[in-house]
């Protein structure tokens, strides 16, 4: 086994992962409630960029809180799936997995 070659490959893969994470900051995930009264946008790295709340929701604090939880959770789930797929693609493409190494890429 070429240890130096593998270390170089590992460094290269880590750089590609960092590049991918930086790119995912520019990938926007939009989600909204079924009636479109609440809309959120976040990056694929799960940073919230905007929340738009229709005035109708401002009259009912409990309803607004429920909407926020539901819509944010759906958006975070979507962003997490995009993020995981992109990072997995980089690590699987570039690295022959060695038992225990997958923890380095989380």
Coordinates of C-alpha atoms in Angstrom, one line a residue:
X1 CA 0.0 0.0 0.0
X2 CA 1.4 3.4 -1.0
X3 CA 1.0 5.4 2.2
X4 CA 2.3 8.7 0.8
X5 CA 0.1 8.4 -2.2
X6 CA -2.9 7.7 0.0
X7 CA -2.1 10.7 2.2
X8 CA -1.9 12.9 -0.8
X9 CA -5.2 11.6 -2.0
X10 CA -6.7 12.2 1.4
X11 CA -5.5 15.8 1.4
X12 CA -6.8 16.3 -2.1
X13 CA -10.2 14.8 -1.1
X14 CA -10.4 17.0 2.0
X15 CA -9.8 20.1 -0.2
X16 CA -12.5 19.0 -2.6
X17 CA -14.9 18.5 0.4
X18 CA -14.1 22.1 1.6
X19 CA -14.7 23.4 -1.9
X20 CA -18.0 21.5 -2.1
X21 CA -19.0 23.0 1.3
X22 CA -18.2 26.5 0.1
X23 CA -20.2 25.9 -3.1
X24 CA -23.2 24.6 -1.0
X25 CA -23.3 28.0 0.6
X26 CA -24.5 29.3 -2.7
X27 CA -27.1 26.6 -3.3
X28 CA -30.5 27.9 -2.1
X29 CA -33.3 25.7 -0.8
X30 CA -36.8 27.2 -0.9
X31 CA -39.7 25.8 1.1
X32 CA -43.1 27.0 1.9
X33 CA -46.3 26.1 3.8
X34 CA -49.0 24.4 1.7
X35 CA -51.0 27.7 1.6
X36 CA -47.8 29.8 0.9
X37 CA -48.3 32.0 3.9
X38 CA -44.9 31.2 5.2
X39 CA -41.8 30.9 3.0
X40 CA -38.2 30.1 4.0
X41 CA -34.9 30.1 2.1
X42 CA -31.7 28.5 3.4
X43 CA -28.4 27.3 2.0
X44 CA -27.6 23.7 1.4
X45 CA -25.3 24.1 4.4
X46 CA -28.5 24.8 6.5
X47 CA -28.0 28.6 7.0
X48 CA -31.3 30.4 7.0
X49 CA -31.2 33.3 4.5
X50 CA -34.8 34.5 4.6
X51 CA -38.2 34.0 6.2
X52 CA -41.3 35.6 4.7
X53 CA -44.5 35.6 6.8
X54 CA -47.8 36.6 5.5
X55 CA -49.7 39.2 7.7
X56 CA -52.5 36.7 8.2
X57 CA -50.2 34.6 10.3
X58 CA -49.3 37.5 12.6
X59 CA -52.8 37.3 14.2
X60 CA -52.2 33.8 15.7
X61 CA -49.0 33.3 17.5
X62 CA -49.6 29.5 18.0
X63 CA -50.3 29.0 14.3
X64 CA -47.2 31.0 13.3
X65 CA -45.0 28.9 15.6
X66 CA -46.5 25.7 14.2
X67 CA -45.9 26.9 10.6
X68 CA -42.3 27.9 11.4
X69 CA -41.5 24.5 12.9
X70 CA -43.1 22.6 10.0
X71 CA -41.6 24.6 7.2
X72 CA -38.2 25.0 8.7
X73 CA -38.0 21.3 9.4
X74 CA -38.9 20.5 5.8
X75 CA -36.4 22.9 4.5
X76 CA -33.6 21.6 6.8
X77 CA -34.4 18.1 5.7
X78 CA -34.1 19.0 2.0
X79 CA -30.9 20.9 2.6
X80 CA -29.4 18.0 4.6
X81 CA -30.2 15.6 1.8
X82 CA -28.6 17.9 -0.8
X83 CA -25.6 18.4 1.4
X84 CA -25.1 14.7 2.1
X85 CA -25.5 13.7 -1.5
X86 CA -22.9 16.3 -2.6
X87 CA -20.3 15.4 0.1
X88 CA -20.9 11.6 -0.5
X89 CA -20.3 12.1 -4.3
X90 CA -16.9 13.8 -3.6
X91 CA -15.8 11.2 -1.1
X92 CA -16.9 8.2 -3.0
X93 CA -15.5 9.4 -6.3
X94 CA -12.1 10.2 -4.9
X95 CA -11.4 7.8 -2.1
X96 CA -11.1 4.1 -1.8
X97 CA -12.8 3.8 1.6
X98 CA -10.7 2.3 4.4
X99 CA -12.5 1.0 7.4
X100 CA -12.9 3.8 10.0
X101 CA -12.0 6.5 7.5
X102 CA -15.6 7.5 6.7
X103 CA -15.7 9.3 10.1
X104 CA -13.2 11.9 8.7
X105 CA -15.7 13.1 6.2
X106 CA -18.6 14.0 8.5

